[in-house]
């Protein structure tokens, strides 16, 4: 295989992103559809926090690695179906995409049934009110949060958003940060390859970076 010498290595990309976001922000490497050798390179570079979009892909990638890597942290950043809740709570430390009460109930049931430590939860907010997109509406956030705090106390630690692709991200980041402050939630997950530095300036505690970290996805 020929390497393009202009392409930064994963280690170089990681160092650059870390310097851009500053020491208080956690870099979540969004590893969906990345080849195995890049996952290995990321681990070798010291990356330990990974975001995955699909439960099944994450299981095949991480189930065995998890056993040998005690400081690994896995975060589910893609939509979760209630019928996958049991698999999800057994694999992920954090689930960033809680967006409805039905899923909350399924997660509580899954934790009780499997006996695993309850994952931290973030509520995904559909800040752009986009139809067909994941996330609770801005208007629905308070009710979902109240339900979670009543039935699953202390587990919701923050908020997550994916701004509409065709709009400037800054207003969405500012809104998510404002909502988190209003509800006294400390974790704010926002910003991807094109806008992680902006998100960090606007109050992100976690940025989720895929292609700018790993390079283009496989498919
Ligand atoms: C894929 C994905 C990312 C990373 O996207 P890039 O543009 O490759 O950085 C971040 N967050 C979510 C929810 C994703 O699905």
Tab-separated table of N, CA and C in Angstrom, residues 8-91:
chain	number	residue	atom	x	y	z
A	8	UNK	N	-1.989	13.330	7.353
A	8	UNK	CA	-1.458	13.178	8.705
A	8	UNK	C	-1.756	11.788	9.247
A	9	UNK	N	-0.883	11.269	10.076
A	9	UNK	CA	-1.183	10.009	10.719
A	9	UNK	C	-2.265	10.248	11.765
A	10	UNK	N	-2.830	9.157	12.229
A	10	UNK	CA	-3.861	9.268	13.263
A	10	UNK	C	-3.275	9.916	14.504
A	11	UNK	N	-2.056	9.567	14.819
A	11	UNK	CA	-1.421	10.157	15.992
A	11	UNK	C	-1.264	11.673	15.836
A	12	UNK	N	-0.865	12.102	14.631
A	12	UNK	CA	-0.722	13.545	14.372
A	12	UNK	C	-2.065	14.256	14.408
A	13	UNK	N	-3.055	13.619	13.799
A	13	UNK	CA	-4.393	14.224	13.793
A	13	UNK	C	-4.908	14.372	15.222
A	14	UNK	N	-4.665	13.351	16.023
A	14	UNK	CA	-5.139	13.376	17.408
A	14	UNK	C	-4.477	14.515	18.184
A	15	UNK	N	-3.160	14.643	18.000
A	15	UNK	CA	-2.440	15.705	18.703
A	15	UNK	C	-2.966	17.080	18.306
A	16	UNK	N	-3.224	17.252	17.012
A	16	UNK	CA	-3.718	18.543	16.540
A	16	UNK	C	-5.114	18.841	17.115
A	17	UNK	N	-5.994	17.848	17.059
A	17	UNK	CA	-7.364	18.069	17.554
A	17	UNK	C	-7.327	18.373	19.048
A	18	UNK	N	-6.526	17.623	19.786
A	18	UNK	CA	-6.446	17.854	21.232
A	18	UNK	C	-5.970	19.270	21.532
A	19	UNK	N	-5.008	19.760	20.742
A	19	UNK	CA	-4.511	21.108	21.011
A	19	UNK	C	-5.566	22.150	20.655
A	20	UNK	N	-6.383	21.842	19.654
A	20	UNK	CA	-7.431	22.804	19.259
A	20	UNK	C	-8.575	22.867	20.265
A	21	UNK	N	-8.896	21.758	20.899
A	21	UNK	CA	-10.061	21.771	21.801
A	21	UNK	C	-9.675	22.129	23.232
A	22	UNK	N	-8.407	22.021	23.561
A	22	UNK	CA	-7.984	22.377	24.917
A	22	UNK	C	-8.194	21.236	25.904
A	23	UNK	N	-7.543	21.367	27.040
A	23	UNK	CA	-7.466	20.257	27.979
A	23	UNK	C	-8.743	19.904	28.707
A	24	UNK	N	-9.733	20.790	28.701
A	24	UNK	CA	-10.958	20.493	29.457
A	24	UNK	C	-12.004	19.752	28.639
A	25	UNK	N	-11.741	19.583	27.352
A	25	UNK	CA	-12.724	18.948	26.472
A	25	UNK	C	-12.247	17.541	26.122
A	26	UNK	N	-13.162	16.583	26.175
A	26	UNK	CA	-12.823	15.191	25.860
A	26	UNK	C	-13.049	14.919	24.388
A	27	UNK	N	-12.042	14.339	23.758
A	27	UNK	CA	-12.149	13.932	22.352
A	27	UNK	C	-12.734	12.525	22.279
A	28	UNK	N	-13.909	12.422	21.675
A	28	UNK	CA	-14.537	11.121	21.443
A	28	UNK	C	-14.251	10.750	19.994
A	29	UNK	N	-13.521	9.672	19.775
A	29	UNK	CA	-13.194	9.245	18.410
A	29	UNK	C	-14.378	8.469	17.845
A	30	UNK	N	-15.026	9.050	16.842
A	30	UNK	CA	-16.215	8.420	16.245
A	30	UNK	C	-15.756	7.393	15.222
A	31	UNK	N	-15.807	6.117	15.611
A	31	UNK	CA	-15.096	5.083	14.853
A	31	UNK	C	-15.963	4.281	13.908
A	32	UNK	N	-17.188	4.708	13.676
A	32	UNK	CA	-18.050	3.938	12.773
A	32	UNK	C	-17.401	3.761	11.409
A	33	UNK	N	-17.534	2.544	10.888
A	33	UNK	CA	-17.093	2.214	9.528
A	33	UNK	C	-15.627	2.550	9.267
A	34	UNK	N	-14.823	2.477	10.289
A	34	UNK	CA	-13.376	2.649	10.104
A	34	UNK	C	-12.713	1.277	10.130
A	35	UNK	N	-11.680	1.102	9.299
A	35	UNK	CA	-11.003	-0.203	9.262
A	35	UNK	C	-10.226	-0.482	10.551
A	36	UNK	N	-10.030	-1.758	10.790
A	36	UNK	CA	-9.402	-2.218	12.032
A	36	UNK	C	-8.031	-1.596	12.283
A	37	UNK	N	-7.230	-1.439	11.220
A	37	UNK	CA	-5.869	-0.943	11.464
A	37	UNK	C	-5.881	0.489	11.997
A	38	UNK	N	-6.934	1.245	11.654
A	38	UNK	CA	-7.006	2.615	12.179
A	38	UNK	C	-7.454	2.619	13.644
A	39	UNK	N	-8.280	1.650	13.993
A	39	UNK	CA	-8.674	1.526	15.407
A	39	UNK	C	-7.428	1.207	16.231
A	40	UNK	N	-6.622	0.280	15.701
A	40	UNK	CA	-5.384	-0.088	16.402
A	40	UNK	C	-4.450	1.113	16.519
A	41	UNK	N	-4.330	1.882	15.433
A	41	UNK	CA	-3.451	3.059	15.462
A	41	UNK	C	-3.951	4.072	16.492
A	42	UNK	N	-5.262	4.213	16.598
A	42	UNK	CA	-5.826	5.156	17.573
A	42	UNK	C	-5.508	4.708	19.000
A	43	UNK	N	-5.660	3.420	19.250
A	43	UNK	CA	-5.342	2.894	20.587
A	43	UNK	C	-3.862	3.086	20.890
A	44	UNK	N	-3.020	2.820	19.886
A	44	UNK	CA	-1.573	3.001	20.081
A	44	UNK	C	-1.220	4.451	20.371
A	45	UNK	N	-1.960	5.372	19.767
A	45	UNK	CA	-1.706	6.798	19.992
A	45	UNK	C	-2.200	7.260	21.366
A	46	UNK	N	-2.914	6.360	22.046
A	46	UNK	CA	-3.361	6.710	23.394
A	46	UNK	C	-4.837	7.040	23.507
A	47	UNK	N	-5.553	6.959	22.382
A	47	UNK	CA	-6.980	7.264	22.438
A	47	UNK	C	-7.734	6.166	23.197
A	48	UNK	N	-8.583	6.550	24.121
A	48	UNK	CA	-9.333	5.559	24.890
A	48	UNK	C	-10.844	5.767	24.856
A	49	UNK	N	-11.290	6.904	24.376
A	49	UNK	CA	-12.730	7.202	24.369
A	49	UNK	C	-13.226	7.134	22.924
A	50	UNK	N	-14.158	6.225	22.676
A	50	UNK	CA	-14.657	5.992	21.331
A	50	UNK	C	-16.171	6.096	21.295
A	51	UNK	N	-16.673	6.648	20.197
A	51	UNK	CA	-18.112	6.716	19.972
A	51	UNK	C	-18.484	5.783	18.840
A	52	UNK	N	-19.540	5.011	19.040
A	52	UNK	CA	-20.008	4.091	18.001
A	52	UNK	C	-21.473	4.365	17.715
A	53	UNK	N	-21.870	4.137	16.455
A	53	UNK	CA	-23.242	4.433	16.065
A	53	UNK	C	-24.176	3.254	16.149
A	54	UNK	N	-23.643	2.044	15.985
A	54	UNK	CA	-24.531	0.888	15.926
A	54	UNK	C	-24.069	-0.157	16.934
A	55	UNK	N	-25.045	-0.724	17.619
A	55	UNK	CA	-24.737	-1.674	18.683
A	55	UNK	C	-23.972	-2.876	18.129
A	56	UNK	N	-24.455	-3.403	17.010
A	56	UNK	CA	-23.843	-4.635	16.491
A	56	UNK	C	-22.407	-4.416	16.006
A	57	UNK	N	-22.205	-3.335	15.291
A	57	UNK	CA	-20.846	-3.032	14.818
A	57	UNK	C	-19.922	-2.829	16.023
A	58	UNK	N	-20.421	-2.161	17.034
A	58	UNK	CA	-19.608	-1.903	18.224
A	58	UNK	C	-19.271	-3.202	18.951
A	59	UNK	N	-20.246	-4.114	19.023
A	59	UNK	CA	-19.989	-5.397	19.691
A	59	UNK	C	-18.866	-6.146	19.009
A	60	UNK	N	-18.923	-6.226	17.683
A	60	UNK	CA	-17.906	-7.030	17.011
A	60	UNK	C	-16.533	-6.359	17.113
A	61	UNK	N	-16.523	-5.037	17.199
A	61	UNK	CA	-15.242	-4.338	17.268
A	61	UNK	C	-14.643	-4.329	18.665
A	62	UNK	N	-15.483	-4.206	19.669
A	62	UNK	CA	-14.955	-3.900	20.998
A	62	UNK	C	-15.090	-5.002	22.037
A	63	UNK	N	-15.986	-5.962	21.819
A	63	UNK	CA	-16.255	-6.930	22.889
A	63	UNK	C	-14.970	-7.601	23.369
A	64	UNK	N	-14.110	-8.030	22.443
A	64	UNK	CA	-12.894	-8.715	22.878
A	64	UNK	C	-11.824	-7.719	23.327
A	65	UNK	N	-11.720	-6.584	22.649
A	65	UNK	CA	-10.716	-5.576	23.047
A	65	UNK	C	-10.966	-5.060	24.456
A	66	UNK	N	-12.240	-4.938	24.779
A	66	UNK	CA	-12.642	-4.410	26.072
A	66	UNK	C	-11.961	-5.163	27.223
A	67	UNK	N	-11.867	-6.490	27.063
A	67	UNK	CA	-11.307	-7.323	28.129
A	67	UNK	C	-9.848	-6.971	28.416
A	68	UNK	N	-9.114	-6.531	27.384
A	68	UNK	CA	-7.682	-6.235	27.552
A	68	UNK	C	-7.385	-4.758	27.746
A	69	UNK	N	-8.403	-3.961	27.840
A	69	UNK	CA	-8.184	-2.515	27.854
A	69	UNK	C	-9.129	-1.905	28.884
A	70	UNK	N	-8.670	-1.901	30.139
A	70	UNK	CA	-9.594	-1.568	31.231
A	70	UNK	C	-9.996	-0.095	31.229
A	71	UNK	N	-9.176	0.768	30.616
A	71	UNK	CA	-9.532	2.187	30.653
A	71	UNK	C	-10.281	2.660	29.405
A	72	UNK	N	-10.722	1.697	28.593
A	72	UNK	CA	-11.514	2.034	27.427
A	72	UNK	C	-12.863	2.622	27.856
A	73	UNK	N	-13.323	3.653	27.147
A	73	UNK	CA	-14.678	4.141	27.397
A	73	UNK	C	-15.444	4.157	26.084
A	74	UNK	N	-16.573	3.456	26.071
A	74	UNK	CA	-17.376	3.358	24.850
A	74	UNK	C	-18.669	4.132	25.016
A	75	UNK	N	-18.953	4.948	24.002
A	75	UNK	CA	-20.137	5.809	24.050
A	75	UNK	C	-21.000	5.531	22.828
A	76	UNK	N	-22.271	5.255	23.040
A	76	UNK	CA	-23.189	5.070	21.919
A	76	UNK	C	-23.672	6.440	21.463
A	77	UNK	N	-23.388	6.777	20.196
A	77	UNK	CA	-23.750	8.099	19.686
A	77	UNK	C	-24.787	8.009	18.566
A	78	UNK	N	-25.209	6.799	18.224
A	78	UNK	CA	-26.235	6.619	17.193
A	78	UNK	C	-27.561	6.235	17.831
A	79	UNK	N	-28.629	6.257	17.036
A	79	UNK	CA	-29.963	5.951	17.567
A	79	UNK	C	-30.045	4.536	18.124
A	80	UNK	N	-30.832	4.364	19.167
A	80	UNK	CA	-30.963	3.057	19.813
A	80	UNK	C	-32.426	2.621	19.787
A	81	UNK	N	-32.634	1.397	19.296
A	81	UNK	CA	-33.974	0.815	19.348
A	81	UNK	C	-34.153	0.149	20.706
A	82	UNK	N	-35.371	0.217	21.225
A	82	UNK	CA	-35.630	-0.342	22.555
A	82	UNK	C	-35.250	-1.818	22.634
A	83	UNK	N	-35.451	-2.562	21.547
A	83	UNK	CA	-35.150	-3.997	21.610
A	83	UNK	C	-33.647	-4.305	21.619
A	84	UNK	N	-32.811	-3.283	21.472
A	84	UNK	CA	-31.360	-3.485	21.589
A	84	UNK	C	-30.824	-2.989	22.936
A	85	UNK	N	-31.726	-2.621	23.827
A	85	UNK	CA	-31.288	-1.987	25.079
A	85	UNK	C	-30.389	-2.907	25.907
A	86	UNK	N	-30.733	-4.204	25.943
A	86	UNK	CA	-29.917	-5.122	26.756
A	86	UNK	C	-28.488	-5.216	26.247
A	87	UNK	N	-28.334	-5.338	24.939
A	87	UNK	CA	-26.983	-5.360	24.370
A	87	UNK	C	-26.266	-4.041	24.645
A	88	UNK	N	-27.000	-2.956	24.531
A	88	UNK	CA	-26.377	-1.637	24.681
A	88	UNK	C	-25.857	-1.421	26.103
A	89	UNK	N	-26.647	-1.761	27.099
A	89	UNK	CA	-26.186	-1.486	28.480
A	89	UNK	C	-25.014	-2.386	28.864
A	90	UNK	N	-24.894	-3.519	28.185
A	90	UNK	CA	-23.781	-4.414	28.513
A	90	UNK	C	-22.472	-3.975	27.851
A	91	UNK	N	-22.565	-3.163	26.814
A	91	UNK	CA	-21.353	-2.762	26.099
A	91	UNK	C	-20.927	-1.326	26.382
